[in-house]
Coordinates of C-alpha atoms in Angstrom, one line a residue:
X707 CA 2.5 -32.2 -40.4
X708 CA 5.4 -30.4 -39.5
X709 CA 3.6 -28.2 -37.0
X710 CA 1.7 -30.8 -35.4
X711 CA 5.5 -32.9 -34.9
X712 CA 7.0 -29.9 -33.7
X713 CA 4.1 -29.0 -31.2
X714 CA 3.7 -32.5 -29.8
X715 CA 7.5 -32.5 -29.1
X716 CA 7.1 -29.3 -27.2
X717 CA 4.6 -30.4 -25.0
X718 CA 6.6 -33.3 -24.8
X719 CA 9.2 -31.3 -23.2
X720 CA 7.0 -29.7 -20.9
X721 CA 7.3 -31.2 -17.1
X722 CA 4.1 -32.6 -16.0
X723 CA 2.9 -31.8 -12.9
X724 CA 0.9 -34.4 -11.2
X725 CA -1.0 -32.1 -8.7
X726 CA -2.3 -34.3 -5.3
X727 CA -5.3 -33.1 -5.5
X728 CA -8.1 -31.9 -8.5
X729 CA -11.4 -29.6 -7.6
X730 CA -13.8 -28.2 -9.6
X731 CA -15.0 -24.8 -8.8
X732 CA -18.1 -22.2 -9.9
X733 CA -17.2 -18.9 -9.5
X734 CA -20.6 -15.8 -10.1
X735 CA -20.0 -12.7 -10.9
X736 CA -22.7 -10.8 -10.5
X737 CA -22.4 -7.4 -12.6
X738 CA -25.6 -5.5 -12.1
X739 CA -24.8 -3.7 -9.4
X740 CA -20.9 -2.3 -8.1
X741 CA -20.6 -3.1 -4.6
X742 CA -17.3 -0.5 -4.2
X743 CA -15.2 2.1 -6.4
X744 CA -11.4 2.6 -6.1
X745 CA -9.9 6.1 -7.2
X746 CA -9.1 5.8 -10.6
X747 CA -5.7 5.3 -9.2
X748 CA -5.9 2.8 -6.9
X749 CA -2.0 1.4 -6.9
X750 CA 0.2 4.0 -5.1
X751 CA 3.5 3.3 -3.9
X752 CA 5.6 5.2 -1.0
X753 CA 9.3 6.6 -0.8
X754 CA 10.8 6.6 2.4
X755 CA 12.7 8.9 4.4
X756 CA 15.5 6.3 6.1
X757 CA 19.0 6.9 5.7
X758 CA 21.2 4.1 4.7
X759 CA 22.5 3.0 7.7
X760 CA 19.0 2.6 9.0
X761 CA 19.4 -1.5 10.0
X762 CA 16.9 -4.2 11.4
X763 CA 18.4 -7.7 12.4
X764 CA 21.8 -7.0 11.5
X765 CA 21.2 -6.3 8.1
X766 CA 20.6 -2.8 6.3
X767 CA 18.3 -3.3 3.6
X768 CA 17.6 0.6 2.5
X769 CA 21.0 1.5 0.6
X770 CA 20.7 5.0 -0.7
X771 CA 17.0 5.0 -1.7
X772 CA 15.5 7.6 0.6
X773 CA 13.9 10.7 -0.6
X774 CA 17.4 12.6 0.6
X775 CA 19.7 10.8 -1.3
X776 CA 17.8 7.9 -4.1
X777 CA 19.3 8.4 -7.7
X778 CA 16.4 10.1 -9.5
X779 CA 18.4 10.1 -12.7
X780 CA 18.9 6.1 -12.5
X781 CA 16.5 5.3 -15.8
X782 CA 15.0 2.7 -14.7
X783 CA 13.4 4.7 -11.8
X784 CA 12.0 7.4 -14.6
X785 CA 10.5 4.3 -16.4
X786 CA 9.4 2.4 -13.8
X787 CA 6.9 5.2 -13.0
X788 CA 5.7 5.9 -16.6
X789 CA 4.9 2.5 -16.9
X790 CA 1.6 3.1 -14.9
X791 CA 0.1 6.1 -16.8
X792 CA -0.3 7.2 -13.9
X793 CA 1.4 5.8 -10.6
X794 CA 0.3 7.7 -7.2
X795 CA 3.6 8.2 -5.1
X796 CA 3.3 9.0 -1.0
X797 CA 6.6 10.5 0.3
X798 CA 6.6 9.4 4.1
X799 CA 7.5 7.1 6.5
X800 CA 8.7 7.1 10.7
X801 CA 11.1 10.0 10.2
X802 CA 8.9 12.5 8.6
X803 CA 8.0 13.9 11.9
X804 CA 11.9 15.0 12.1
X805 CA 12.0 16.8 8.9
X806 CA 12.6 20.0 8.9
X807 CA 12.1 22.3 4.9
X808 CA 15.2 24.3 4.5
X809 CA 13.3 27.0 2.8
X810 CA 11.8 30.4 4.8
X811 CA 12.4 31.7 8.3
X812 CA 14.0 28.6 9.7
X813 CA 15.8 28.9 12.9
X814 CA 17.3 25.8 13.7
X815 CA 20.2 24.0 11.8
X816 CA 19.3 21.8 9.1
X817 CA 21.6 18.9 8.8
X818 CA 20.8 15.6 7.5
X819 CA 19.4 12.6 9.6
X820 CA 22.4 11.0 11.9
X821 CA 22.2 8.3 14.3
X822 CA 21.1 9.3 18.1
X823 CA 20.7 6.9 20.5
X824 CA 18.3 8.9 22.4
X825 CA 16.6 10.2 19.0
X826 CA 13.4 9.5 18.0
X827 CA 13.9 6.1 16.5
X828 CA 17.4 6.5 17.1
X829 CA 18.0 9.5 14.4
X830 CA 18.4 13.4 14.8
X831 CA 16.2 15.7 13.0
X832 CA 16.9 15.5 9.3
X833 CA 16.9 18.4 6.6
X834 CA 15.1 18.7 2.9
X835 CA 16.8 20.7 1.0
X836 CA 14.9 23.0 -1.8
X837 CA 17.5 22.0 -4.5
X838 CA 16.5 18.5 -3.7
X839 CA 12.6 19.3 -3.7
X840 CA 13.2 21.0 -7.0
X841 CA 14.8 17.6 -8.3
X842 CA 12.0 15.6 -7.1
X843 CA 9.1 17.2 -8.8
X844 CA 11.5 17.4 -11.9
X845 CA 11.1 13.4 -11.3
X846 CA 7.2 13.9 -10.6
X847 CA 6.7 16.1 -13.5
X848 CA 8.1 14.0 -16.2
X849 CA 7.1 11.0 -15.2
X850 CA 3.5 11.9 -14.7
X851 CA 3.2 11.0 -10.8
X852 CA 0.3 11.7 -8.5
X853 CA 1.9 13.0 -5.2
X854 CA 1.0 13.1 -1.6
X855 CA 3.6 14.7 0.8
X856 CA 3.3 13.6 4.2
X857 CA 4.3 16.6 6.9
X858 CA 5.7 16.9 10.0
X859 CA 3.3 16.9 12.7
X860 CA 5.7 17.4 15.6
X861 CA 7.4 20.7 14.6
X862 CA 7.2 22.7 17.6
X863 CA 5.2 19.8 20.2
X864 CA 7.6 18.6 23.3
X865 CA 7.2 15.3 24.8
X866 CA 5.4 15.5 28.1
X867 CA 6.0 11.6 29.0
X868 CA 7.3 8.2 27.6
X869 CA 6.1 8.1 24.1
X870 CA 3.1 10.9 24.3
X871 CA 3.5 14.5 23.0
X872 CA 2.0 17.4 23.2
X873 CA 1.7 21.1 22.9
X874 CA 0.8 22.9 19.9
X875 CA 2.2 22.6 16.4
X876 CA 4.5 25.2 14.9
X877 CA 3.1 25.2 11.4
X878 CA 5.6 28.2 10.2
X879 CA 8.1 25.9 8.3
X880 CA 5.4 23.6 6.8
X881 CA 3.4 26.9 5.9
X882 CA 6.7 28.1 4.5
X883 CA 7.5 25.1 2.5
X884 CA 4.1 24.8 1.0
X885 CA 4.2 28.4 0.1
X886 CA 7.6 27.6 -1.7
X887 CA 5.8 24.9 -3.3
X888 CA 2.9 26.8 -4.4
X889 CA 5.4 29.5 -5.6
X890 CA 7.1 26.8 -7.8
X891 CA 3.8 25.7 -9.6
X892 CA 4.7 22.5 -8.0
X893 CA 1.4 20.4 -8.5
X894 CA 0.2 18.3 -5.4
X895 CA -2.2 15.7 -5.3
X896 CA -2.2 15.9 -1.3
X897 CA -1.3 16.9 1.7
X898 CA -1.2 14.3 4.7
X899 CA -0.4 15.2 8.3
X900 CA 1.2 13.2 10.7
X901 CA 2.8 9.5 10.4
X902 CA 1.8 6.8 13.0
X903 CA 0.8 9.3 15.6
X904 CA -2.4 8.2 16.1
X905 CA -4.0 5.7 19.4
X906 CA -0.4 4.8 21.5
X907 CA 1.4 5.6 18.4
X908 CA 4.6 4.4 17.1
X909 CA 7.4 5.8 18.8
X910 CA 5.3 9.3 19.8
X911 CA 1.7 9.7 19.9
X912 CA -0.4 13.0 19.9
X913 CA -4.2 13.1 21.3
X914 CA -7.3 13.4 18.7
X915 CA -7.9 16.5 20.3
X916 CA -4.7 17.9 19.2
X917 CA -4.3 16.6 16.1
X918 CA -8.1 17.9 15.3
X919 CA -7.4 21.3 15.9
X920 CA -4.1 21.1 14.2
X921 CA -5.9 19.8 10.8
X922 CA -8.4 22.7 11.0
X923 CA -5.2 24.7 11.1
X924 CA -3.8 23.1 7.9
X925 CA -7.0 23.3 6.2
X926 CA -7.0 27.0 6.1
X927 CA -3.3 27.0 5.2
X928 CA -4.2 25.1 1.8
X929 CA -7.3 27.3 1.3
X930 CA -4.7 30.5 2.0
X931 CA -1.8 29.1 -0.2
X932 CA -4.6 27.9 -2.9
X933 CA -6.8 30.6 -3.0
X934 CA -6.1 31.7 -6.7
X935 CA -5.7 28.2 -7.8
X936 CA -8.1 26.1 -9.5
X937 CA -6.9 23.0 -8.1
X938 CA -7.4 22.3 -4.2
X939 CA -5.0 19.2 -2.9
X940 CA -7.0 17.2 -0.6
X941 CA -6.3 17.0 3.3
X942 CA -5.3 13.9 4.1
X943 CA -4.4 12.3 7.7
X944 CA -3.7 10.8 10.1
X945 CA -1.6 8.0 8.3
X946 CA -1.4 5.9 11.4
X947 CA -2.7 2.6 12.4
X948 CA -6.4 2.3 13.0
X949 CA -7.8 3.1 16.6
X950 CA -11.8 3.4 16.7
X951 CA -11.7 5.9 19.3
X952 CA -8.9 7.7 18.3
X953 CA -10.2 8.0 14.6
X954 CA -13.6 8.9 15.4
X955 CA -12.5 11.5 17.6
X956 CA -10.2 13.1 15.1
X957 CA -13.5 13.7 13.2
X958 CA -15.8 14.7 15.5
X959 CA -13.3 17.7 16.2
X960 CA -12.3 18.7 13.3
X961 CA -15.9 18.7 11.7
X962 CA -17.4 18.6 8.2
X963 CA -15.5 18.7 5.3
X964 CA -11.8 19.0 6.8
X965 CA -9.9 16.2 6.7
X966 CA -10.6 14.1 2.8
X967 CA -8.9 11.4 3.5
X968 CA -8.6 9.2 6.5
X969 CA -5.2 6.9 6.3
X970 CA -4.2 4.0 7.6
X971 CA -1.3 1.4 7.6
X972 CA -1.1 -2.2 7.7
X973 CA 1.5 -4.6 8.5
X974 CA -0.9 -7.7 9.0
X975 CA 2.5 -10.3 8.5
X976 CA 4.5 -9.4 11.5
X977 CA 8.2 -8.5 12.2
X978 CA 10.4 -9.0 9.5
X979 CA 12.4 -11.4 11.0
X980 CA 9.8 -13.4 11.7
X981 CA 10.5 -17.2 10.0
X982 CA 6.4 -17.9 9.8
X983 CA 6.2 -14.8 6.9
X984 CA 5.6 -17.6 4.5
X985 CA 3.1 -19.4 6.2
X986 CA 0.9 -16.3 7.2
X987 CA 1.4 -15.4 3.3
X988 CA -0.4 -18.4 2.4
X989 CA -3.1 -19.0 5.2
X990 CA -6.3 -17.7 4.0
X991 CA -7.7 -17.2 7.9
X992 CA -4.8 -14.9 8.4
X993 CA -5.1 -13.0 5.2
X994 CA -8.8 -12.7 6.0
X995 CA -8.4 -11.2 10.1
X996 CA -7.0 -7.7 8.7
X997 CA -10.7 -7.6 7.1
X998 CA -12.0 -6.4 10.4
X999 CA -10.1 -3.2 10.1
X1000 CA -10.6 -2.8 6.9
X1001 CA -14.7 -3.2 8.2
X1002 CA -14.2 -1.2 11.3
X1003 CA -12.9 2.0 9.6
X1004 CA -15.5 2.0 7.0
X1005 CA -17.9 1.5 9.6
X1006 CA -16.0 5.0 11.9
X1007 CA -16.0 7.4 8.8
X1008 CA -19.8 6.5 7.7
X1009 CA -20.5 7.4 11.8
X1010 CA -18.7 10.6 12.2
X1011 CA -17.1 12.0 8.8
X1012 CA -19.1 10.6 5.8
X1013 CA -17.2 13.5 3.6
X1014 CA -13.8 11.2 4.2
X1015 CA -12.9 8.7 2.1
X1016 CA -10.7 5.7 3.6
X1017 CA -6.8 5.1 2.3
X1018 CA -4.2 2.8 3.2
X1019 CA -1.2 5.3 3.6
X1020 CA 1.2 2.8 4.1
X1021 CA 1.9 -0.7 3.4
X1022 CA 4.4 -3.4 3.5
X1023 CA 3.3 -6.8 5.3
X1024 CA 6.0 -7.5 7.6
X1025 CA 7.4 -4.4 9.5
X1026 CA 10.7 -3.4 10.4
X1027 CA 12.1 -2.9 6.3
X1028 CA 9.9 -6.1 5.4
X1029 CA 11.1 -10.1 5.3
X1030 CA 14.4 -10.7 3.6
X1031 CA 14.1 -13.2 1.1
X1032 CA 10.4 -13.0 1.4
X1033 CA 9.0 -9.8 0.6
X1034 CA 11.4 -9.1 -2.4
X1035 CA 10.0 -12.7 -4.2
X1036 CA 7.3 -14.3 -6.1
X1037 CA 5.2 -15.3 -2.5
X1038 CA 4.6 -12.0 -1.6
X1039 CA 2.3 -11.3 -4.2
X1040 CA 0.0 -14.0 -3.0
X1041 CA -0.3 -11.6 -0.1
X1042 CA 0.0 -8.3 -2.1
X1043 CA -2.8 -8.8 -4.2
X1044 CA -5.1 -10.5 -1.6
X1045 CA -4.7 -6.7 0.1
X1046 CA -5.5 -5.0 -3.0
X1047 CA -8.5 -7.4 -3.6
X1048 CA -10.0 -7.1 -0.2
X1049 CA -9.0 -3.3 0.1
X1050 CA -10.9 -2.6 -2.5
X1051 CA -14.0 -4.7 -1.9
X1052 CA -14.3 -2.7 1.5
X1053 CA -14.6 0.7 -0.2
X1054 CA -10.8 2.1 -0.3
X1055 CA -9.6 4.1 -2.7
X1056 CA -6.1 4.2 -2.9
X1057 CA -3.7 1.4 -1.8
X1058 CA -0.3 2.8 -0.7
X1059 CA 2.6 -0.1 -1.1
X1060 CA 5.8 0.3 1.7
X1061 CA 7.8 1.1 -0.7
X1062 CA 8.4 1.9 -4.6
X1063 CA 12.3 1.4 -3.5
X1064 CA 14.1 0.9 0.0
X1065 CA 14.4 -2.0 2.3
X1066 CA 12.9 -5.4 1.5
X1067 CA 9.5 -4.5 0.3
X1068 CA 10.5 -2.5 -2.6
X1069 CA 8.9 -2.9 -5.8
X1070 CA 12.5 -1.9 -7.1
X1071 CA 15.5 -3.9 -6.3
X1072 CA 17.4 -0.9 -3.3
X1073 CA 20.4 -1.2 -5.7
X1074 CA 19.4 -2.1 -9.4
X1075 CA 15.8 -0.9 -9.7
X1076 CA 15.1 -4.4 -11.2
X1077 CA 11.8 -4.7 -10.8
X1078 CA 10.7 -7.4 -8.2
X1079 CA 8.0 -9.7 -8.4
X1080 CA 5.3 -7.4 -6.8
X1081 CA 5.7 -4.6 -9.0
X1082 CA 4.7 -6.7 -12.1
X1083 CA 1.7 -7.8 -10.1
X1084 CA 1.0 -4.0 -9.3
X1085 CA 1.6 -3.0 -12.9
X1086 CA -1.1 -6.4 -14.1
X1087 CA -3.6 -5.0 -11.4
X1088 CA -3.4 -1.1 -12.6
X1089 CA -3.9 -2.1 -16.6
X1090 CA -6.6 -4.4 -15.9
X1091 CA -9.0 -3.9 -12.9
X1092 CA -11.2 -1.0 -13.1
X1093 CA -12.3 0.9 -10.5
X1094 CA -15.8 -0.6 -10.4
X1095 CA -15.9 -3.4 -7.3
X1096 CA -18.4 -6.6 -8.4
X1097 CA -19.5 -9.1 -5.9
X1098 CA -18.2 -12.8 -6.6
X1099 CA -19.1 -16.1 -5.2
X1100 CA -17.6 -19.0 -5.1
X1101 CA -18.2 -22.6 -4.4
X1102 CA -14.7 -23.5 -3.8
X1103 CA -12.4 -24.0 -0.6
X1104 CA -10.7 -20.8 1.1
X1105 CA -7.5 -21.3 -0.5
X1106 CA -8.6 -20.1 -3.4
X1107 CA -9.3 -16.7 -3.6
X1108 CA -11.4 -14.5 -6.1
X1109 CA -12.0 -10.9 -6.8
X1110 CA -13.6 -9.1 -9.7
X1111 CA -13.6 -5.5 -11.3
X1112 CA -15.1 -3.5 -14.0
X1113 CA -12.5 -4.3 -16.8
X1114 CA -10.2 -1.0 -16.9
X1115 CA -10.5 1.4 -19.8
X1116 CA -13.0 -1.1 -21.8
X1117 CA -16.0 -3.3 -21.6
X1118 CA -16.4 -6.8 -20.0
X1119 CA -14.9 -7.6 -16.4
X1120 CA -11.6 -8.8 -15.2
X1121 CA -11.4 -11.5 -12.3
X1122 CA -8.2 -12.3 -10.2
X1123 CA -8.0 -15.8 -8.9
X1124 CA -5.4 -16.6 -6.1
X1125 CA -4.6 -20.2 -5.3
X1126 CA -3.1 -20.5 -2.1
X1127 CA -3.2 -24.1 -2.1
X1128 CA 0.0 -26.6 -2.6
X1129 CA -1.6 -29.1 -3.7
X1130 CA -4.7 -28.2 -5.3
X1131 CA -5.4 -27.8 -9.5
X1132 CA -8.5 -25.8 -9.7
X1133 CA -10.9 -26.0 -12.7
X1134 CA -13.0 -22.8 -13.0
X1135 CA -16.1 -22.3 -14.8
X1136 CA -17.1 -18.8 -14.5
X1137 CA -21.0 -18.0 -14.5
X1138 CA -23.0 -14.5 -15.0
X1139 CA -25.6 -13.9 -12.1
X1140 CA -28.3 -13.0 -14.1
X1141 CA -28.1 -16.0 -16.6
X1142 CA -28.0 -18.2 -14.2
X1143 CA -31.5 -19.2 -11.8
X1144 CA -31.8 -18.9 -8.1
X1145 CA -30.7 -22.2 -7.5
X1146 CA -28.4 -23.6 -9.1
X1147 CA -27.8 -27.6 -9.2
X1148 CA -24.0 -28.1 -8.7
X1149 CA -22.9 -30.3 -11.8
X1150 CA -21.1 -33.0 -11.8
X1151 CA -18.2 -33.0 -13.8
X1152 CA -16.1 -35.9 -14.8
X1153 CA -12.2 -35.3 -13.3
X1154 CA -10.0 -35.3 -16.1
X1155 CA -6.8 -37.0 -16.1
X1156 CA -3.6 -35.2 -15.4
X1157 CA -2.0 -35.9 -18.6
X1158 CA -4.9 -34.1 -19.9
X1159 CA -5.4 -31.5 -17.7
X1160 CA -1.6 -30.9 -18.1
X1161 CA -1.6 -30.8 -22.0
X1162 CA -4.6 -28.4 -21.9
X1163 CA -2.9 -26.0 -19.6
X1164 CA 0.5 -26.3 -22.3
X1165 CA -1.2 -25.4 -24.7
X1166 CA -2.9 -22.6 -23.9
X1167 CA 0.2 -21.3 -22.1
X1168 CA 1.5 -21.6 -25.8
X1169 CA -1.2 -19.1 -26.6
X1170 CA -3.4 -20.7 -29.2
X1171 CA -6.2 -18.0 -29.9
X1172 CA -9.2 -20.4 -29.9
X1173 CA -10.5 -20.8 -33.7
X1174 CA -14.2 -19.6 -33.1
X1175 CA -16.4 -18.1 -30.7
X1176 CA -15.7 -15.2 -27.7
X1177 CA -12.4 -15.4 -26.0
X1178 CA -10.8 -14.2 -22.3
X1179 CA -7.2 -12.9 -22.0
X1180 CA -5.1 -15.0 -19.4
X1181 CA -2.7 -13.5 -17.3
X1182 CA -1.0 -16.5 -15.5
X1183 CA 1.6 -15.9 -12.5
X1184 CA 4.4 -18.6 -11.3
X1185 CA 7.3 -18.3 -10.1
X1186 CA 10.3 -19.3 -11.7
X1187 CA 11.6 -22.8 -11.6
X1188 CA 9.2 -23.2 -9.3
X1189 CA 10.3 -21.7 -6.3
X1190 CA 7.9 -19.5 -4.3
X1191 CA 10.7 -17.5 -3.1
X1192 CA 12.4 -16.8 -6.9
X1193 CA 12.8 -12.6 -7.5
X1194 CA 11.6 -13.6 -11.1
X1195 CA 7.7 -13.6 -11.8
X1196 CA 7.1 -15.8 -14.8
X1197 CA 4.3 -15.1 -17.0
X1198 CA 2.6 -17.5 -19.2
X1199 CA 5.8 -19.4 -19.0
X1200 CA 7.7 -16.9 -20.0
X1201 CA 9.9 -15.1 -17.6
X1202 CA 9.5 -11.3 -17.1
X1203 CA 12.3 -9.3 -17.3
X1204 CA 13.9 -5.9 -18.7
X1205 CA 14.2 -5.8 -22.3
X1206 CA 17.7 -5.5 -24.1
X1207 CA 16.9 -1.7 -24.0
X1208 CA 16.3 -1.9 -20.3
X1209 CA 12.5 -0.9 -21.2
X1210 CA 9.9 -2.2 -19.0
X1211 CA 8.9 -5.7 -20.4
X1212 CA 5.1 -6.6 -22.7
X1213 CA 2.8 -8.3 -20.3
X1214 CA 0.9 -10.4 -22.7
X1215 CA -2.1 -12.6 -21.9
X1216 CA -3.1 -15.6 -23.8
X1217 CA -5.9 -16.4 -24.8
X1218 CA -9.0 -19.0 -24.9
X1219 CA -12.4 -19.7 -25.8
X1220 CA -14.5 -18.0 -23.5
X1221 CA -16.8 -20.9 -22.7
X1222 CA -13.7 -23.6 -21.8
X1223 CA -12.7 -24.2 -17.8
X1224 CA -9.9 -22.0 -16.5
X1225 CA -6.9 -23.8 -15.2
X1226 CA -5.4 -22.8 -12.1
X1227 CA -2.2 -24.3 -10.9
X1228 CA -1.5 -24.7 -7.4
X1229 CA 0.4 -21.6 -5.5
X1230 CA -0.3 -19.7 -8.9
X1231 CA -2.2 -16.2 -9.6
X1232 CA -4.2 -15.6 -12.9
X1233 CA -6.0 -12.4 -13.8
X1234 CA -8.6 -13.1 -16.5
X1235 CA -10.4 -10.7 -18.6
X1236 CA -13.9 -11.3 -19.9
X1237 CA -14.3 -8.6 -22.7
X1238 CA -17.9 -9.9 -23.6
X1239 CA -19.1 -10.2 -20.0
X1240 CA -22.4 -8.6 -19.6
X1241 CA -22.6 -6.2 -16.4
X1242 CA -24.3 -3.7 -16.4
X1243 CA -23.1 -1.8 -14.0
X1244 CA -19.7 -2.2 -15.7
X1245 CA -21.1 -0.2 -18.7

């Protein structure tokens, strides 16, 4: 008696939400067959090379968090990584094609990056020191991170007009610095060439010709440098943004088997500054145009390089050190994981997020390391979607989103439902393709009343295990008090954040009987995991 008082004054406490609008939905899942497969470690994250008095619209978001100068003993950063078991990091960004390795037979200065108004985006040539590189993979080594180190593809080149360079590369201090590397038994995922030199570029541009020839160079550098090693990093370039030309010629020239990886970077959102970031976050026709790239370049590697495998390199929505106020919060993950979701549906392997800490976009506050919002929905997606892509259909409007995996580690499949809608309360029943026939009648379900609907959703927010039968895990994503752009991610009601030890915070679902209607709030995201879904393919 005392229970049932205590839980009918809770959910009398609760606020009840009176959404506008109710819709039932059918989502299918079909599991025989995987349409796509990520890399085991899909979620990567970048660290940047920008000073901190790198500024967009008269602010200076980036602090001290570049590779030069971030605090690698800051704890949080150490367990920020380990929380992924394994996180993929990509050290890169505009000024990479400035840095010179202090390490070799250098023969010009090497001094860090300082502001030059004639400079390639307005810097001088920066310096990475080898005491510094030793520090880093001390970082990489204990904290179990998958690196890719992005080179400078300039050394040497002149420009030969406004924005196009040319000439051929000087790969003596690159060679030099991956020989110190090697020497050091310093353990590389990747090399990448090249940052946003590809098509007109950003800020220089090289030709595919060039480039080519220069990639068949670096290829026989790692196969020189790694010749008594039994582990070969991949080639990986040219981590730029997509040009169908550009990227099929890069290809042709180079030939078979050079270049593993074939980058690319999105910022489908816009300038930073823009005050639409919020509205384009939530419009599921602008969310969707990006799919064309993601299409074409899929399409340009199966034509001329079928040995390459497609990344994004680089990441971060709105350019120019991201949206203030925007990309830090709770919205951006509506946009986040739609990326991840449809990256991964069009056959990429690894998704590289702009950044793991600097600027905006940061998965870490610049100047705590708090986590942000995004990183708890990157940390949700790495535990529980598999590599394994399943096709899904889905009955309801565009504003609600669906994806679905192979479950990660374990049986069953995990599905992430996005509802961009304001307004909209979405009951989902979730149906298995090969139970179901090839029509099937759409049923009509009686609405139920708010109150109801509202008490149901309580209560399983509670985290009432249902008494009998097969249950899902619910992973439910709002932010807090409400407002879309709050740095705190709430969880099952329960905000997430550090622990009194400053650990990493348990993400725990909730769970319910398998056969009941999923409730999805409006401008919420749930992950759900079905441990007793049959797919085959998933086995």
């Amino acid at each position: 008696m005392g229970f049932c008082l205590s839980l009918l004054f809770f959910l009398a406490s609760l606020p009840i939400i009176f959404a506008q609008d109710v819709k039932h939905a059918t989502i299918v899942v079909d599991g025989t067959v995987t349409t796509a497969e990520t890399d085991d470690n899909f979620i990567c994250a970048t660290l940047d090379w920008w000073p901190h008095d790198k500024c967009d619209y008269n602010q200076c978001p980036w602090h001290y968090s570049s590779v030069i100068n971030l605090d690698l003993s800051h704890p949080l950063l150490a367990k920020a990584i380990q929380a992924f078991r394994y996180l993929r990091i990509r050290i890169g960004g505009s000024l990479q094609d400035q840095v010179l390795y202090d390490v070799g037979n250098l023969n010009s200065t090497c001094h860090p990056f300082r502001k030059m108004k004639d400079g390639l985006f307005g810097f001088s040539k920066g310096c990475l020191h080898m005491n510094r590189w030793d520090e880093l993979n001390h970082l990489f080594s204990r904290t179990g991170a998958i690196v890719t180190f992005s080179l400078n593809a300039l050394h040497g080149r002149h420009q030969i007009r406004k924005g196009v360079w040319g000439g051929a590369w000087d790969s003596s201090n690159a060679y030099d610095f991956m020989n110190y590397s090697v020497s050091k038994g310093y353990k590389l995922d990747s090399w990448e060439f090249g940052n946003e030199l590809s098509g007109s570029g950003i800020g220089a541009s090289v030709s595919a010709e060039l480039y080519g020839k220069d990639v068949i160079n670096l290829k026989e550098i790692i196969k020189d440098l790694y010749k008594k090693s039994n582990f070969k990093p991949s080639l990986v370039a040219p981590g730029g943004f997509y040009n169908q030309q550009w990227y099929a010629k890069l290809l042709q020239v180079s030939g078979s088997g050079i270049v593993n990886v074939m980058t690319h970077h999105i910022y489908n959102l816009g300038a930073g500054v823009d005050p639409n970031l919020v509205n384009k976050i939530l419009d599921p026709h602008h969310l969707s145009k990006i799919s064309e790239t993601f299409s074409g370049i899929v399409q340009t590697i199966q034509q001329n390089g079928p040995w390459a495998s497609a990344w994004v390199g680089e990441s971060g929505g709105a350019y120019n050190s991201g949206g203030r106020h925007v990309s830090n919060t709770f919205v951006n993950s509506f946009w986040y994981l739609d990326q991840l979701g449809m990256a991964a549906k069009y056959h990429t392997k690894v998704y590289c997020r702009q950044t793991l800490i600097g600027g905006n976009y940061g998965l870490l506050n610049t100047t705590t390391f708090v986590p942000n919002p995004d990183y708890y929905s990157a940390l949700l997606w790495h535990r529980l979607m598999g590599k394994g892509v399943l096709a899904v259909g889905s009955d309801a409007s565009p504003h609600l989103r669906a994806y679905a995996h192979c479950s990660k580690g374990r049986a069953g499949i995990t599905l992430l439902l996005i509802n961009l809608s304001n307004q909209t309360d979405f009951i989902i029943s979730v149906r298995n393709s090969m139970t179901m026939r090839l029509h099937v009648e759409k049923k009509l379900i009686q609405k139920e009343n708010s109150l109801t609907r509202d008490l149901k959703r309580s209560v399983s927010w509670v985290g009432n295990e249902a008494s009998n039968g097969a249950t899902r895990e619910e992973y439910h994503l709002t932010p807090k008090d409400g407002y879309l752009r709050s740095e705190t991610m709430v969880l099952n009601g329960i905000p997430l954040k550090l622990t009194e030890s400053g650990d990493i915070p348990r993400l725990d679902p909730v769970h319910n009987n398998v056969n009941s209607p999923i409730y999805i709030s409006p401008l919420s995201i749930s992950f759900v995991v079905f441990p007793n879904f049959d797919a085959p393919s998933c086995a």
